[in-house]
C-alpha cells in the first residue's frame, strides 16, 4: 500500500511540474495574457454645434488678388465691379472636361465635424461658350491616406465620388440651415446661390468605403478634403464661362478639435551606402 501511495505521489508531482512549466512558458511568450484589443472609435453622428466664421480667405474677392479659391482645369481672374452689388467677383472659364475651381479645407478637418458650403454663380457666356446644361453645382472631394497611397493620385480613386450632400430636409432638421444641394440653373443670366452641407456621417462613410474599395488594411486617415464649384456635367465641363462670388464655407462643429491632415507619409529607411556617405 505504501508503494502505491509513493508512485501516486510521484505522478502528481510530475503533473504539477508540467503544468507550472507550460504556464511559465505561455506567460513568457505572451500566450497566457494577450494584449488588449485596439480601442474602437466612437461612432460619428451629425450634431448641430458651434458655427465658425467663413473659413475661406477672400471668398468675396474684395481683398486683393489672393484667395483660397484655386483653378483646376480652368482659368480664373478676379474682376472688379462684376460681383453681387457691384463688388468684385471671380471670372471662371472652364477649359478641361473636368473644369472647376476648388477650396482645400483639409487643415480644418476633424472627425465628427460637418461643414456648410455656399457659392453664387452668374452665367457670362459669349462667343464660343457652351449654352447646354447651364447648371451650377457644388461638390466635395475626399481623399484618404489609403486611397492616395494605393493610387498615387488625388483623383479617380475607387469610392472617391460615391458620397452625397446631406439632403435639404435633413439640413433644415438637424442644423436649422436651408440649402439647395441639387444645383441651380444659371441660364437666365442672374445670380443664383447653390448651398449644401457636407455632414460628418457622410465624410466617415466615404473614407471607410474608399479605403475598402482600395483594399487598404491600415488606419483610415484624411489626406485631402476640398469643396468644388463648377458648371455642367462631367465629362462635358469645358467651354463654360461664368462669375463666382461670395464663396462661404463654415465649420458647423467648431467645438470639436481640428485634426487637419491625419495621413503621415512613411519614413524611408536609409541604406548602408547612404549612411556611409
Short mmCIF file of N, CA and C in Angstrom, two decimals, residues 201-274:
data_model
loop_
_atom_site.label_atom_id
_atom_site.label_comp_id
_atom_site.label_asym_id
_atom_site.label_seq_id
_atom_site.Cartn_x
_atom_site.Cartn_y
_atom_site.Cartn_z
N UNK A 201 -21.23 62.27 -40.83
CA UNK A 201 -21.50 60.86 -41.10
C UNK A 201 -21.13 60.50 -42.54
N UNK A 202 -21.39 61.42 -43.47
CA UNK A 202 -21.05 61.16 -44.86
C UNK A 202 -19.54 61.13 -45.07
N UNK A 203 -18.82 62.04 -44.43
CA UNK A 203 -17.36 62.04 -44.53
C UNK A 203 -16.80 60.71 -44.05
N UNK A 204 -17.29 60.26 -42.90
CA UNK A 204 -16.82 58.99 -42.34
C UNK A 204 -17.13 57.83 -43.27
N UNK A 205 -18.34 57.81 -43.84
CA UNK A 205 -18.75 56.72 -44.72
C UNK A 205 -17.91 56.68 -45.99
N UNK A 206 -17.65 57.84 -46.58
CA UNK A 206 -16.83 57.89 -47.80
C UNK A 206 -15.41 57.43 -47.52
N UNK A 207 -14.85 57.86 -46.41
CA UNK A 207 -13.48 57.47 -46.08
C UNK A 207 -13.36 55.96 -45.90
N UNK A 208 -14.30 55.36 -45.17
CA UNK A 208 -14.25 53.91 -44.96
C UNK A 208 -14.47 53.15 -46.26
N UNK A 209 -15.40 53.63 -47.09
CA UNK A 209 -15.68 52.97 -48.36
C UNK A 209 -14.50 53.08 -49.32
N UNK A 210 -13.88 54.24 -49.34
CA UNK A 210 -12.73 54.45 -50.22
C UNK A 210 -11.59 53.50 -49.86
N UNK A 211 -11.30 53.41 -48.58
CA UNK A 211 -10.23 52.50 -48.14
C UNK A 211 -10.60 51.05 -48.45
N UNK A 212 -11.87 50.71 -48.25
CA UNK A 212 -12.31 49.33 -48.51
C UNK A 212 -12.17 48.99 -49.99
N UNK A 213 -12.58 49.90 -50.88
CA UNK A 213 -12.51 49.63 -52.31
C UNK A 213 -11.07 49.66 -52.83
N UNK A 214 -10.20 50.33 -52.08
CA UNK A 214 -8.77 50.32 -52.44
C UNK A 214 -8.03 49.16 -51.77
N UNK A 215 -8.77 48.33 -51.03
CA UNK A 215 -8.20 47.19 -50.32
C UNK A 215 -7.11 47.61 -49.34
N UNK A 216 -7.34 48.75 -48.73
CA UNK A 216 -6.39 49.27 -47.75
C UNK A 216 -6.71 48.71 -46.38
N UNK A 217 -5.72 48.14 -45.70
CA UNK A 217 -5.96 47.49 -44.42
C UNK A 217 -5.37 48.26 -43.25
N UNK A 218 -4.73 49.38 -43.54
CA UNK A 218 -4.17 50.19 -42.46
C UNK A 218 -5.21 51.11 -41.85
N UNK A 219 -4.75 52.05 -41.04
CA UNK A 219 -5.65 53.01 -40.42
C UNK A 219 -6.29 53.90 -41.48
N UNK A 220 -7.52 54.32 -41.24
CA UNK A 220 -8.20 55.26 -42.13
C UNK A 220 -7.81 56.67 -41.74
N UNK A 221 -7.19 57.40 -42.67
CA UNK A 221 -6.70 58.75 -42.39
C UNK A 221 -7.16 59.71 -43.49
N UNK A 222 -7.13 60.99 -43.17
CA UNK A 222 -7.52 62.03 -44.13
C UNK A 222 -6.29 62.57 -44.85
N UNK A 223 -6.33 62.55 -46.17
CA UNK A 223 -5.24 63.14 -46.96
C UNK A 223 -5.68 64.49 -47.56
N UNK A 224 -6.90 64.54 -48.11
CA UNK A 224 -7.39 65.77 -48.74
C UNK A 224 -8.89 65.90 -48.54
N UNK A 225 -9.32 67.10 -48.15
CA UNK A 225 -10.74 67.44 -48.06
C UNK A 225 -10.93 68.77 -48.76
N UNK A 226 -11.76 68.80 -49.80
CA UNK A 226 -11.92 70.02 -50.59
C UNK A 226 -13.36 70.21 -51.02
N UNK A 227 -13.76 71.49 -51.21
CA UNK A 227 -15.05 71.84 -51.79
C UNK A 227 -14.81 72.28 -53.23
N UNK A 228 -15.73 71.90 -54.12
CA UNK A 228 -15.55 72.11 -55.56
C UNK A 228 -16.76 72.86 -56.12
N UNK A 229 -16.49 73.79 -57.07
CA UNK A 229 -17.54 74.60 -57.70
C UNK A 229 -17.37 74.50 -59.22
N UNK A 230 -18.48 74.25 -59.93
CA UNK A 230 -18.37 74.09 -61.38
C UNK A 230 -19.73 74.22 -62.05
N UNK A 231 -19.70 74.30 -63.39
CA UNK A 231 -20.91 74.33 -64.20
C UNK A 231 -20.83 73.19 -65.21
N UNK A 232 -21.98 72.57 -65.50
CA UNK A 232 -22.01 71.46 -66.45
C UNK A 232 -21.88 70.12 -65.76
N UNK A 233 -21.74 69.09 -66.57
CA UNK A 233 -21.67 67.72 -66.04
C UNK A 233 -20.49 66.98 -66.67
N UNK A 234 -19.68 66.35 -65.83
CA UNK A 234 -18.54 65.58 -66.32
C UNK A 234 -19.03 64.45 -67.24
N UNK A 235 -18.35 64.20 -68.38
CA UNK A 235 -17.10 64.79 -68.84
C UNK A 235 -17.27 65.93 -69.84
N UNK A 236 -18.28 66.75 -69.63
CA UNK A 236 -18.55 67.87 -70.54
C UNK A 236 -18.57 69.20 -69.80
N UNK A 237 -17.54 69.45 -69.00
CA UNK A 237 -17.49 70.68 -68.22
C UNK A 237 -16.63 71.76 -68.86
N UNK A 238 -16.10 71.50 -70.03
CA UNK A 238 -15.30 72.52 -70.70
C UNK A 238 -16.22 73.45 -71.50
N UNK A 239 -15.76 74.70 -71.70
CA UNK A 239 -16.50 75.63 -72.55
C UNK A 239 -17.46 76.55 -71.82
N UNK A 240 -17.53 76.47 -70.49
CA UNK A 240 -18.43 77.36 -69.73
C UNK A 240 -17.65 78.56 -69.19
N UNK A 241 -18.32 79.71 -69.17
CA UNK A 241 -17.71 80.94 -68.67
C UNK A 241 -18.73 81.61 -67.74
N UNK A 242 -18.33 81.86 -66.50
CA UNK A 242 -19.27 82.39 -65.52
C UNK A 242 -18.54 83.15 -64.42
N UNK A 243 -19.32 83.87 -63.62
CA UNK A 243 -18.80 84.57 -62.47
C UNK A 243 -19.14 83.80 -61.20
N UNK A 244 -18.22 83.82 -60.25
CA UNK A 244 -18.42 83.16 -58.96
C UNK A 244 -18.17 84.20 -57.88
N UNK A 245 -19.04 84.24 -56.87
CA UNK A 245 -18.91 85.25 -55.82
C UNK A 245 -19.41 84.68 -54.49
N UNK A 246 -19.03 85.38 -53.41
CA UNK A 246 -19.48 85.05 -52.05
C UNK A 246 -19.37 83.56 -51.74
N UNK A 247 -18.16 83.06 -51.88
CA UNK A 247 -17.90 81.66 -51.53
C UNK A 247 -17.73 81.56 -50.02
N UNK A 248 -18.56 80.72 -49.41
CA UNK A 248 -18.58 80.59 -47.96
C UNK A 248 -18.47 79.13 -47.57
N UNK A 249 -17.59 78.84 -46.62
CA UNK A 249 -17.50 77.51 -46.02
C UNK A 249 -17.40 77.71 -44.51
N UNK A 250 -18.29 77.06 -43.77
CA UNK A 250 -18.29 77.20 -42.32
C UNK A 250 -18.21 75.84 -41.64
N UNK A 251 -17.45 75.80 -40.57
CA UNK A 251 -17.36 74.62 -39.70
C UNK A 251 -18.59 74.66 -38.79
N UNK A 252 -19.42 73.62 -38.87
CA UNK A 252 -20.64 73.59 -38.07
C UNK A 252 -20.45 72.96 -36.70
N UNK A 253 -19.22 72.56 -36.40
CA UNK A 253 -18.90 71.98 -35.09
C UNK A 253 -17.56 72.51 -34.62
N UNK A 254 -17.51 73.80 -34.43
CA UNK A 254 -16.27 74.46 -34.02
C UNK A 254 -15.75 73.92 -32.69
N UNK A 255 -16.66 73.36 -31.89
CA UNK A 255 -16.28 72.85 -30.57
C UNK A 255 -15.44 71.58 -30.65
N UNK A 256 -15.48 70.89 -31.79
CA UNK A 256 -14.68 69.68 -31.98
C UNK A 256 -13.29 70.06 -32.46
N UNK A 257 -12.30 69.45 -31.89
CA UNK A 257 -10.90 69.79 -32.20
C UNK A 257 -10.56 69.51 -33.66
N UNK A 258 -9.85 70.44 -34.27
CA UNK A 258 -9.35 70.23 -35.64
C UNK A 258 -8.17 69.25 -35.60
N UNK A 259 -8.14 68.37 -36.60
CA UNK A 259 -7.03 67.42 -36.71
C UNK A 259 -6.17 67.70 -37.94
N UNK A 260 -6.79 68.31 -38.97
CA UNK A 260 -6.06 68.56 -40.20
C UNK A 260 -5.77 67.26 -40.93
N UNK A 261 -4.70 67.25 -41.71
CA UNK A 261 -4.31 66.03 -42.43
C UNK A 261 -3.79 65.01 -41.43
N UNK A 262 -4.48 63.89 -41.33
CA UNK A 262 -4.07 62.85 -40.38
C UNK A 262 -3.17 61.80 -41.04
N UNK A 263 -3.07 61.84 -42.35
CA UNK A 263 -2.16 60.94 -43.07
C UNK A 263 -0.72 61.33 -42.77
N UNK A 264 0.12 60.34 -42.56
CA UNK A 264 1.54 60.58 -42.35
C UNK A 264 2.33 59.77 -43.36
N UNK A 265 3.18 60.45 -44.11
CA UNK A 265 3.98 59.77 -45.13
C UNK A 265 4.94 58.80 -44.46
N UNK A 266 5.13 57.61 -45.04
CA UNK A 266 6.07 56.65 -44.46
C UNK A 266 7.49 57.18 -44.49
N UNK A 267 8.23 56.90 -43.43
CA UNK A 267 9.62 57.35 -43.35
C UNK A 267 10.51 56.34 -44.07
N UNK A 268 11.26 56.81 -45.05
CA UNK A 268 12.15 55.92 -45.81
C UNK A 268 13.41 55.63 -45.00
N UNK A 269 13.74 54.33 -44.88
CA UNK A 269 14.94 53.94 -44.16
C UNK A 269 16.18 54.14 -45.01
N UNK A 270 17.24 54.66 -44.39
CA UNK A 270 18.49 54.89 -45.12
C UNK A 270 19.20 53.56 -45.35
N UNK A 271 19.76 53.40 -46.53
CA UNK A 271 20.56 52.20 -46.83
C UNK A 271 21.93 52.35 -46.23
N UNK A 272 22.67 51.24 -46.18
CA UNK A 272 24.04 51.27 -45.62
C UNK A 272 24.93 52.20 -46.41
N UNK A 273 24.77 52.21 -47.77
CA UNK A 273 25.59 53.07 -48.61
C UNK A 273 25.34 54.54 -48.30
N UNK A 274 24.02 54.91 -48.10
CA UNK A 274 23.69 56.29 -47.79
C UNK A 274 24.27 56.70 -46.44
#
